[in-house]
Coordinates of C-alpha atoms in Angstrom, one line a residue:
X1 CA 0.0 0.0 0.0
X2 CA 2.8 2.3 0.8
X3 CA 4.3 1.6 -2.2
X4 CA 1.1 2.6 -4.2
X5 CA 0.7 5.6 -2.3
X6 CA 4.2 6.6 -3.8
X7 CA 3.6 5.8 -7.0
X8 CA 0.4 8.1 -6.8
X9 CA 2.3 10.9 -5.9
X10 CA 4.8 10.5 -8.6
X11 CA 2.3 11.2 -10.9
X12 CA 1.7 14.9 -11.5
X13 CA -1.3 14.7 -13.4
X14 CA -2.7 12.5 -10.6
X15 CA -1.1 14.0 -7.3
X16 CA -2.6 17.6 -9.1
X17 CA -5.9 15.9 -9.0
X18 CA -6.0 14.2 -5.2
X19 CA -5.0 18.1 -3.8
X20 CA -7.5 19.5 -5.8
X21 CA -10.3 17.0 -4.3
X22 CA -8.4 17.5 -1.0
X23 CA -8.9 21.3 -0.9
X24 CA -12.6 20.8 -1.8
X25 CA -13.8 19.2 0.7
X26 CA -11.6 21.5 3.1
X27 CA -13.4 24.3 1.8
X28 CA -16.9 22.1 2.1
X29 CA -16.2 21.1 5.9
X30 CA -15.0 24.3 7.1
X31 CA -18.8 25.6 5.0
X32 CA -20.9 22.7 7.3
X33 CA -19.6 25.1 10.7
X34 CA -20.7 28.9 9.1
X35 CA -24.1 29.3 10.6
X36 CA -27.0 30.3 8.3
X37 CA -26.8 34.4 9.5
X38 CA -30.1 35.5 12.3
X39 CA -30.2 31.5 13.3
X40 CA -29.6 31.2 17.3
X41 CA -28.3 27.9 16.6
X42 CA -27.7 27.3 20.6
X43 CA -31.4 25.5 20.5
X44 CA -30.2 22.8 19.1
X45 CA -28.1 21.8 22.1
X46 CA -30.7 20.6 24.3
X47 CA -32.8 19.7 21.6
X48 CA -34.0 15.8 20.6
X49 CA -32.1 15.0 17.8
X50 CA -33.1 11.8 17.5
X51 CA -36.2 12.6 14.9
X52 CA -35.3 10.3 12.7
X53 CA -36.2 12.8 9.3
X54 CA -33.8 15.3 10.2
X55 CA -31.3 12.9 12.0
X56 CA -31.1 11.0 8.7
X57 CA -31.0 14.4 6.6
X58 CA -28.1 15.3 9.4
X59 CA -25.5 12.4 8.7
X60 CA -26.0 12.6 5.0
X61 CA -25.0 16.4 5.7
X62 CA -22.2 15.8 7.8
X63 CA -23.8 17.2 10.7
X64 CA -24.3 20.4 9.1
X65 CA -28.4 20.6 9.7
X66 CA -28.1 20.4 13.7
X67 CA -25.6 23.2 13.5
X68 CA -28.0 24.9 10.6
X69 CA -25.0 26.2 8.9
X70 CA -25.3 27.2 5.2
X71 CA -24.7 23.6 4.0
X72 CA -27.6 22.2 6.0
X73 CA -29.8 20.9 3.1
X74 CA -26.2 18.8 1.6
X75 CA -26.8 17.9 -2.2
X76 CA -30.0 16.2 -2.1
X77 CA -32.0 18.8 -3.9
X78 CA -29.5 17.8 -6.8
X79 CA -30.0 14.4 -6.9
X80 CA -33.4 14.8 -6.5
X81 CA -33.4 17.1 -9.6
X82 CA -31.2 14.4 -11.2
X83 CA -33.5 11.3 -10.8
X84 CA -36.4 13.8 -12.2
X85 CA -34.7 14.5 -15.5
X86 CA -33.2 10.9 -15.9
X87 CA -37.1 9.9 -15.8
X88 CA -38.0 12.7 -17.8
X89 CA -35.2 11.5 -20.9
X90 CA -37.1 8.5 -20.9
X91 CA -39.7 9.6 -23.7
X92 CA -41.8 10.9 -20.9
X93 CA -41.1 14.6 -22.0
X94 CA -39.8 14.6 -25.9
X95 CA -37.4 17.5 -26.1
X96 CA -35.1 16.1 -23.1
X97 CA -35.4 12.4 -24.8
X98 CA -34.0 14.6 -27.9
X99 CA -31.2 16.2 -25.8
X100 CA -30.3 12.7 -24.6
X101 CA -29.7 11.1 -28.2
X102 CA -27.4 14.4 -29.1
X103 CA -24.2 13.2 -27.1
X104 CA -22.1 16.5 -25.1
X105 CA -24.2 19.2 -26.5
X106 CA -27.6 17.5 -25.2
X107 CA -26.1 16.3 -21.8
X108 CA -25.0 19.8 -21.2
X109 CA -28.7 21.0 -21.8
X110 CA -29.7 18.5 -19.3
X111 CA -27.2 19.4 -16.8
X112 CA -28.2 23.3 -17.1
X113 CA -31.9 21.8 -16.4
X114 CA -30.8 19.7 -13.3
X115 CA -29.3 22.9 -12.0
X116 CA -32.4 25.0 -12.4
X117 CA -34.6 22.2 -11.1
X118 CA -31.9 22.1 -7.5
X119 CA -32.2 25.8 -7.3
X120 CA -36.5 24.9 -7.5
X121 CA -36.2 22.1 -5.3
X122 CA -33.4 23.5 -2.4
X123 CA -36.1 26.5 -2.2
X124 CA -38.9 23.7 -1.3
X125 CA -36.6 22.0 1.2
X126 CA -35.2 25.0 2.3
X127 CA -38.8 26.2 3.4
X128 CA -39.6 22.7 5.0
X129 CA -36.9 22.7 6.9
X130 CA -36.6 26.0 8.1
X131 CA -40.5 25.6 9.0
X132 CA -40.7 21.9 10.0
X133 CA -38.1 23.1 13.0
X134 CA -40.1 25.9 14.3
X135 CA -43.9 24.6 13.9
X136 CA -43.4 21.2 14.6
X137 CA -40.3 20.5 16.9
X138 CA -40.9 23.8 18.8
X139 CA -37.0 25.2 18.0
X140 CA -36.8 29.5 18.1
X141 CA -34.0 29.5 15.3
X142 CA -35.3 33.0 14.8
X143 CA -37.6 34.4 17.8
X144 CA -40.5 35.3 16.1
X145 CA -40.1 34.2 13.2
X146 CA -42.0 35.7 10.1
X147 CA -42.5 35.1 6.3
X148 CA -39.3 37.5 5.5
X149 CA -37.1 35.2 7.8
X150 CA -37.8 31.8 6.0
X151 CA -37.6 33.5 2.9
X152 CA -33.6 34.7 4.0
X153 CA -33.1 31.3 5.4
X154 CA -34.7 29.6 2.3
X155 CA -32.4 31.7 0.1
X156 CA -29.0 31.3 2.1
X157 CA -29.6 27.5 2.5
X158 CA -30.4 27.1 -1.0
X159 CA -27.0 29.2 -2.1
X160 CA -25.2 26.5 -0.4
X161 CA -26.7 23.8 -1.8
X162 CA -25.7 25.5 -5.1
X163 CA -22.5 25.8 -4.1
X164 CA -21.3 22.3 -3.5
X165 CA -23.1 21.5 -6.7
X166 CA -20.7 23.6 -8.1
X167 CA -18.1 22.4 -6.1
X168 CA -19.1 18.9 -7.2
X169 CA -18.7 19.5 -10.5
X170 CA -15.4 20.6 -9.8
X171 CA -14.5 18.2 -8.2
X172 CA -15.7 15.3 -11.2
X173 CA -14.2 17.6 -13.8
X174 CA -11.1 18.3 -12.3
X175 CA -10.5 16.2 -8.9
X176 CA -11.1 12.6 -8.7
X177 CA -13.8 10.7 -8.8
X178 CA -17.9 11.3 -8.8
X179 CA -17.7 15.1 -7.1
X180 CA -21.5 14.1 -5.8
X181 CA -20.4 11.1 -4.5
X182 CA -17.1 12.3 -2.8
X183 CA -18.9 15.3 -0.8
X184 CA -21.4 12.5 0.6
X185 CA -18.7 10.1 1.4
X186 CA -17.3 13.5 3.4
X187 CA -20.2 14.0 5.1
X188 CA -20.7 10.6 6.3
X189 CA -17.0 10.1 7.3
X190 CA -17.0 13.3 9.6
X191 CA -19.7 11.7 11.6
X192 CA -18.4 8.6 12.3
X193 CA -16.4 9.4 15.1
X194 CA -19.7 11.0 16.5
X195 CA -21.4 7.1 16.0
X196 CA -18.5 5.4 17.8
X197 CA -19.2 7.6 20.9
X198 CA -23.0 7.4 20.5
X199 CA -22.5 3.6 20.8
X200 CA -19.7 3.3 23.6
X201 CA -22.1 5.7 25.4
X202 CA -25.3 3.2 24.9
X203 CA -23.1 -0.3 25.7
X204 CA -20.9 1.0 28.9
X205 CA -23.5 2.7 30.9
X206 CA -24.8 -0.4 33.4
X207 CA -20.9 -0.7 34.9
X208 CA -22.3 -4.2 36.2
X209 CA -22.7 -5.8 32.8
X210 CA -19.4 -4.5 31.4
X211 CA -18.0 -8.0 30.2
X212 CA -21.3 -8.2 28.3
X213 CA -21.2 -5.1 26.5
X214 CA -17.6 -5.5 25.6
X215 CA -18.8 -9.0 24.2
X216 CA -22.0 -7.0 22.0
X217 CA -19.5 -4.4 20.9
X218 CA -17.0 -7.1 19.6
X219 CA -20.0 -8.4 17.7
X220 CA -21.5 -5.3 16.2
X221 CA -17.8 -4.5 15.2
X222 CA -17.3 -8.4 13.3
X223 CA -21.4 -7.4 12.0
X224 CA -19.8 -4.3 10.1
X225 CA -16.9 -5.7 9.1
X226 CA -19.4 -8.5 7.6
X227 CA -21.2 -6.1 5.5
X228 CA -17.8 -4.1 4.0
X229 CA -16.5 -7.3 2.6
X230 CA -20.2 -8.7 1.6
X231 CA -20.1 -5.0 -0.5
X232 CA -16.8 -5.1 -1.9
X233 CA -17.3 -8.9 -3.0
X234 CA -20.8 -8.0 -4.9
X235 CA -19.3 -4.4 -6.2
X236 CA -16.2 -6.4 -7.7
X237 CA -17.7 -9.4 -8.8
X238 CA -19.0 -9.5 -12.4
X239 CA -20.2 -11.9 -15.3
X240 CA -17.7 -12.2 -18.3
X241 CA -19.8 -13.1 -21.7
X242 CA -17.3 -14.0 -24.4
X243 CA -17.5 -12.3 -27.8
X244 CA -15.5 -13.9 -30.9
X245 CA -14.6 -11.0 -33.8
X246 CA -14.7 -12.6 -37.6
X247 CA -11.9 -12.1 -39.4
X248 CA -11.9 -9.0 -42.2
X249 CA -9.6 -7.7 -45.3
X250 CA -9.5 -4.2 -45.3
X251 CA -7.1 -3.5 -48.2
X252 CA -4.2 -5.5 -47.9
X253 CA -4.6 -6.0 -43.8
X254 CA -6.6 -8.3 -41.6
X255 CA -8.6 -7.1 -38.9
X256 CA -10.6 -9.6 -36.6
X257 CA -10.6 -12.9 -35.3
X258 CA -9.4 -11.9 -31.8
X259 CA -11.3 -13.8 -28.7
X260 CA -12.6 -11.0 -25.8
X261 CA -15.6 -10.7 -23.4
X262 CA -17.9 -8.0 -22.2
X263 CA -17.9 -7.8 -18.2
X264 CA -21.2 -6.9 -16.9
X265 CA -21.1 -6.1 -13.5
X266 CA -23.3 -7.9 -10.4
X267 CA -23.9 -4.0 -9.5
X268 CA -23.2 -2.0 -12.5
X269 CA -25.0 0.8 -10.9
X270 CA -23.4 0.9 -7.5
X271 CA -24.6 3.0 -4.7
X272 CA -26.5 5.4 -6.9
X273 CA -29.5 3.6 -6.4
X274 CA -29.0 3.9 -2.4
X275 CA -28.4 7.5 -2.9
X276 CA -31.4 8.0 -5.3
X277 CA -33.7 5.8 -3.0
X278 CA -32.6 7.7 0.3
X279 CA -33.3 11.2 -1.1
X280 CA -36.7 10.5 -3.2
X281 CA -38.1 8.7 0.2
X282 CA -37.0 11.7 2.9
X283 CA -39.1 14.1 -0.4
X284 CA -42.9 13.7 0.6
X285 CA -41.7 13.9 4.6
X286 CA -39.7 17.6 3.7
X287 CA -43.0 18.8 2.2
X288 CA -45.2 17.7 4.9
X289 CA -43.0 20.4 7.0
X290 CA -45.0 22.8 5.7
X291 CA -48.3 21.7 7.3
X292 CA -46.5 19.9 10.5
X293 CA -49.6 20.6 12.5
X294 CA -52.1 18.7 10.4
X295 CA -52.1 14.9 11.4
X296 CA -51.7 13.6 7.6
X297 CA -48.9 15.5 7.4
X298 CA -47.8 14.0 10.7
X299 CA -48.8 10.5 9.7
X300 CA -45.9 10.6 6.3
X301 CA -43.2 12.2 8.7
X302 CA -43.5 9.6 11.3
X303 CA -44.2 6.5 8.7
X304 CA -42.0 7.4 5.4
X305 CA -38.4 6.8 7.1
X306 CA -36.8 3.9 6.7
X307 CA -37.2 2.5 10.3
X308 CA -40.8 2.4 10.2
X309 CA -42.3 -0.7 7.9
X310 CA -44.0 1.6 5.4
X311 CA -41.4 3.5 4.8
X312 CA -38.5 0.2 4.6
X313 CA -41.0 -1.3 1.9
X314 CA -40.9 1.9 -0.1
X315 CA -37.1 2.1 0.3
X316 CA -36.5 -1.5 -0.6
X317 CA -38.6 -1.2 -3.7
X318 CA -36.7 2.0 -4.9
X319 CA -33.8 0.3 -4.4
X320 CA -34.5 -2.9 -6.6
X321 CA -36.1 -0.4 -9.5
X322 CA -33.6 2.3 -9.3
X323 CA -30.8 -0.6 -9.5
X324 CA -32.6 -1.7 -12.7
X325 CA -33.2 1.7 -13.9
X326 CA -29.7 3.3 -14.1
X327 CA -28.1 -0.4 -15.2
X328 CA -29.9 -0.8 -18.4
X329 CA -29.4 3.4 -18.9
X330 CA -25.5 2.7 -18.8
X331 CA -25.5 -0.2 -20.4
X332 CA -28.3 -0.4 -23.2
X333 CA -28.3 -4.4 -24.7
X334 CA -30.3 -3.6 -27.8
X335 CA -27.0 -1.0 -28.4
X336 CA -24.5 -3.4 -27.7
X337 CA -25.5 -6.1 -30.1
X338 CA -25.7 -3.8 -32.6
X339 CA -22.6 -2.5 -32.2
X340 CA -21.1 -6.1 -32.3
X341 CA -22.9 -6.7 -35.6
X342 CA -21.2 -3.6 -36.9
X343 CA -17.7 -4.6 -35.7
X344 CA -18.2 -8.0 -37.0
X345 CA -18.7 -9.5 -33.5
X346 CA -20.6 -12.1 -32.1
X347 CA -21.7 -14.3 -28.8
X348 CA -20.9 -17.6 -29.6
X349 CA -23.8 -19.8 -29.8
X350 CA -26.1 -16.5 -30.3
X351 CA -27.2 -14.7 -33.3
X352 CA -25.9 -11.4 -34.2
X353 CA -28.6 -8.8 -33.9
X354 CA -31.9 -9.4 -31.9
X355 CA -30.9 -12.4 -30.2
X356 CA -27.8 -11.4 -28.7
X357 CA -29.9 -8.1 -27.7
X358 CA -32.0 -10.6 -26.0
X359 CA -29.6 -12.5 -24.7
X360 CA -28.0 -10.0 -23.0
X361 CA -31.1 -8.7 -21.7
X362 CA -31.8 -11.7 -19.7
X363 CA -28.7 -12.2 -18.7
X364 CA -28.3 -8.5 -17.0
X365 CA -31.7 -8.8 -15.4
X366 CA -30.9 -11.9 -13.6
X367 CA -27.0 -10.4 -12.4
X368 CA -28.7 -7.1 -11.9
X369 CA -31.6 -8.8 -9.6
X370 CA -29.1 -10.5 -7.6
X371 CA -27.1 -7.1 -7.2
X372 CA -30.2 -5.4 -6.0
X373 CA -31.5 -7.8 -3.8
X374 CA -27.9 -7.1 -2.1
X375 CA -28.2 -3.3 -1.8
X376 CA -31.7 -3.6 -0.9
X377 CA -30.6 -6.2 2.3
X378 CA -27.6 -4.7 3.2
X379 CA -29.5 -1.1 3.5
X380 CA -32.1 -2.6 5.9
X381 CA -30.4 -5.2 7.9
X382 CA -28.5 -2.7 10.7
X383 CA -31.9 -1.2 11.0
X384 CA -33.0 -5.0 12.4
X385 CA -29.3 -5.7 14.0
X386 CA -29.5 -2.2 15.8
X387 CA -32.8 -3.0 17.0
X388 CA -31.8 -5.9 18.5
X389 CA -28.3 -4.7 19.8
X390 CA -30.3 -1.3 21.9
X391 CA -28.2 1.2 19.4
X392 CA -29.3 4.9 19.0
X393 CA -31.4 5.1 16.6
X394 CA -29.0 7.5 14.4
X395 CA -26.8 4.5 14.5
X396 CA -29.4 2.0 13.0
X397 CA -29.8 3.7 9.9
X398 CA -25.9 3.2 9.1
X399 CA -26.1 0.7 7.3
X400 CA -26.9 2.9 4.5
X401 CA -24.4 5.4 5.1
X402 CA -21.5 2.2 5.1
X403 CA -23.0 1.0 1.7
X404 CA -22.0 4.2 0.3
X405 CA -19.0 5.0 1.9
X406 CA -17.8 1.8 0.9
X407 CA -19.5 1.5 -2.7
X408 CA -17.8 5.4 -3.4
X409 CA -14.3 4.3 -2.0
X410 CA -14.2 1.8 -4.1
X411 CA -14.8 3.4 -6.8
X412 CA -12.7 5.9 -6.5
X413 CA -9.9 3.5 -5.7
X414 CA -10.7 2.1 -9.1
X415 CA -10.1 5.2 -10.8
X416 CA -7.1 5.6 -9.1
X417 CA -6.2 2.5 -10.4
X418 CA -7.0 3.2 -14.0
X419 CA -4.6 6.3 -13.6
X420 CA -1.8 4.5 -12.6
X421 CA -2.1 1.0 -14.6
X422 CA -2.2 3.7 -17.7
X423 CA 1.4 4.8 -16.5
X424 CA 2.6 1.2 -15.7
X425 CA 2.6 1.6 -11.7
X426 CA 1.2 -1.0 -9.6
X427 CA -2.4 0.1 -7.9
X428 CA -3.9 -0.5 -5.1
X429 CA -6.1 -3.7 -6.0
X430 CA -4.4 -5.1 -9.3
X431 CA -3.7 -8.8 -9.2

């Protein structure tokens, strides 16, 4: 590993990009302590914090909402935008299905629309929040609070949740890795020494069962370290499908006949579908914050989290479809077989053209169900194990929070990888 880590830094392309991400998410954590301006955030320090809404919104934001600082609302409004014009390209609204087909130019269309539809939706949270705090949890963040102070608050928090789109995007186009991805893996990461406390403070308070709690704490510790390997074996493993090339005379040279495969991932998607499903589930809950008093509006905050059955079946579901949605976007079957007919390429066994498109279709349905039901299981199971073990309940939703963190290190490690194989060093997980 040491060795790696050298080899990274002899590469200035590489070592360029690793600062850059670096300073990013310096400038992002000092941001998640600058308090949103008239806010007495000194309520929030004998407050319960254990609503599980905002306590989930709070470790995706690396506890930025229980200090309210200007990067309370984190990036969800973007993804949220996101999933809504991914569903949108799909011939649901014509023009953006157009954009789709029309390669950089259209993506960068789309990409001006997801911006627009954050700045839309971080207003909506914004509000909710902001709201959902003083009407239904009974916290003065502004004494007195009228319409012209949610509308500040609404404005400052969505600003920030513009920024670290921008700083993102930054991030993707000139750091390393998914920009998105990275400032969530921050966020989570910065509050995990916060869990570790949380749960020594829960085991080690009876001083007469100590031996016991020593024993549970052994076993939540082998638990997670269960579910990082179960995640890092589905996120590597993958299905190889062998393709054979015909041989072809172009001119006086021979092109062809080589032997290869395609590799389709068990989880081609990897933890975007988490991140999807978390944010489109906490949606209808923000909303209700605007009418916190009325009991339907109470009913979907205390029933649509993913502790409460409702709420875990909704979650699970999202999972499974998102997993399915964003695999076949990536990785379109009808398109691959016909771009093996074109290049004289073929499964054998399999007809070129709507067989292998078929083929391949059933074949990354099956993978991709398995990969889903993964996600889906590891997402929910620390709710159950938690349950069972007496952790806080801002602990018991973790198991989301270690899917991504180690789904989007392992990524990035991969990329990392591809950087350095390309300049013939030795990586981090190359055989």
């Amino acid at each position: 590993m040491f060795k790696t880590v050298s080899n990274i830094w002899r590469v200035e392309d590489l070592r360029r990009r690793i600062l850059f991400t670096l300073l990013v998410l310096i400038v992002y954590r000092i941001g998640s302590f600058v308090p949103v301006p008239g806010v007495d955030t000194s309520v929030f320090a004998n407050a319960n914090q254990g609503t599980e809404l905002f306590g989930f919104l709070n470790t995706f934001s690396g506890g930025a909402l229980f200090k309210f600082s200007i990067f309370a609302l984190g990036i969800f409004p973007y993804i949220t935008a996101s999933i809504i014009m991914q569903l949108l390209t799909m011939d649901v609204v014509p023009k953006f299905a157009e954009w789709a087909k029309e390669g950089e130019v259209g993506k960068k269309k789309i990409a001006q629309m997801t911006r627009y539809g954050t700045v839309v939706l971080g207003l909506i949270q914004a509000f909710g929040t902001a709201i959902g705090f003083n009407r239904l949890y009974g916290l003065e963040l502004v004494p007195n609070a009228t319409y012209a102070d949610y509308i500040l608050i609404a404005i400052v928090l969505t600003a920030g949740t513009a920024f670290l789109m921008w700083l993102g995007e930054q991030i993707t186009e000139k750091g390393i890795g998914n920009g998105i991805s990275i400032i969530i893996f921050s966020g989570i990461v910065s509050g995990i020494p916060t869990h570790i406390q949380e749960i020594a403070q829960s085991q080690f308070i009876d001083g007469n069962q100590l031996f016991l709690n020593i024993i549970k704490m052994i076993i939540i510790a082998l638990f997670i370290v269960l579910i990082i390997v179960g995640v890092i074996y589905i996120q590597q493993g993958n299905r190889k499908i062998p393709v054979q090339y015909a041989k072809r005379v172009v001119g006086n040279k021979m092109y062809g006949g080589q032997n290869t495969h395609i590799p389709l991932k068990v989880n081609g998607a990897g933890v975007i579908p988490v991140i999807f499903a978390s944010s489109l589930l906490m949606f209808p809950a923000t909303i209700a914050q605007f009418w916190a008093d009325k009991a339907w509006a109470k009913w979907i905050i205390t029933h649509m989290m993913i502790d409460k059955p409702l709420g875990m079946v909704l979650y699970v579901l999202m999972i499974i479809g998102f997993t399915f949605f964003y695999t076949f976007v990536q990785l379109n079957p009808q398109q691959m077989a016909d771009q093996m007919k074109k290049n004289g390429g073929y499964i054998p066994g399999i007809r070129p053209g709507k067989a292998t498109a078929t083929y391949l279709t059933r074949v990354m349905t099956r993978i991709t169900l398995a990969g889903a039901i993964f996600l889906a299981v590891v997402s929910i199971i620390p709710v159950f194990f938690g349950s069972l073990a007496g952790l806080p309940r801002s602990v018991q939703i973790g198991g989301t929070s270690l899917l991504i963190v180690v789904g989007v290190a392992l990524d990035t490690m991969k990329q990392i990888e591809s950087q350095l194989i390309k300049r013939h060093y030795k990586g981090f997980i190359n055989k």
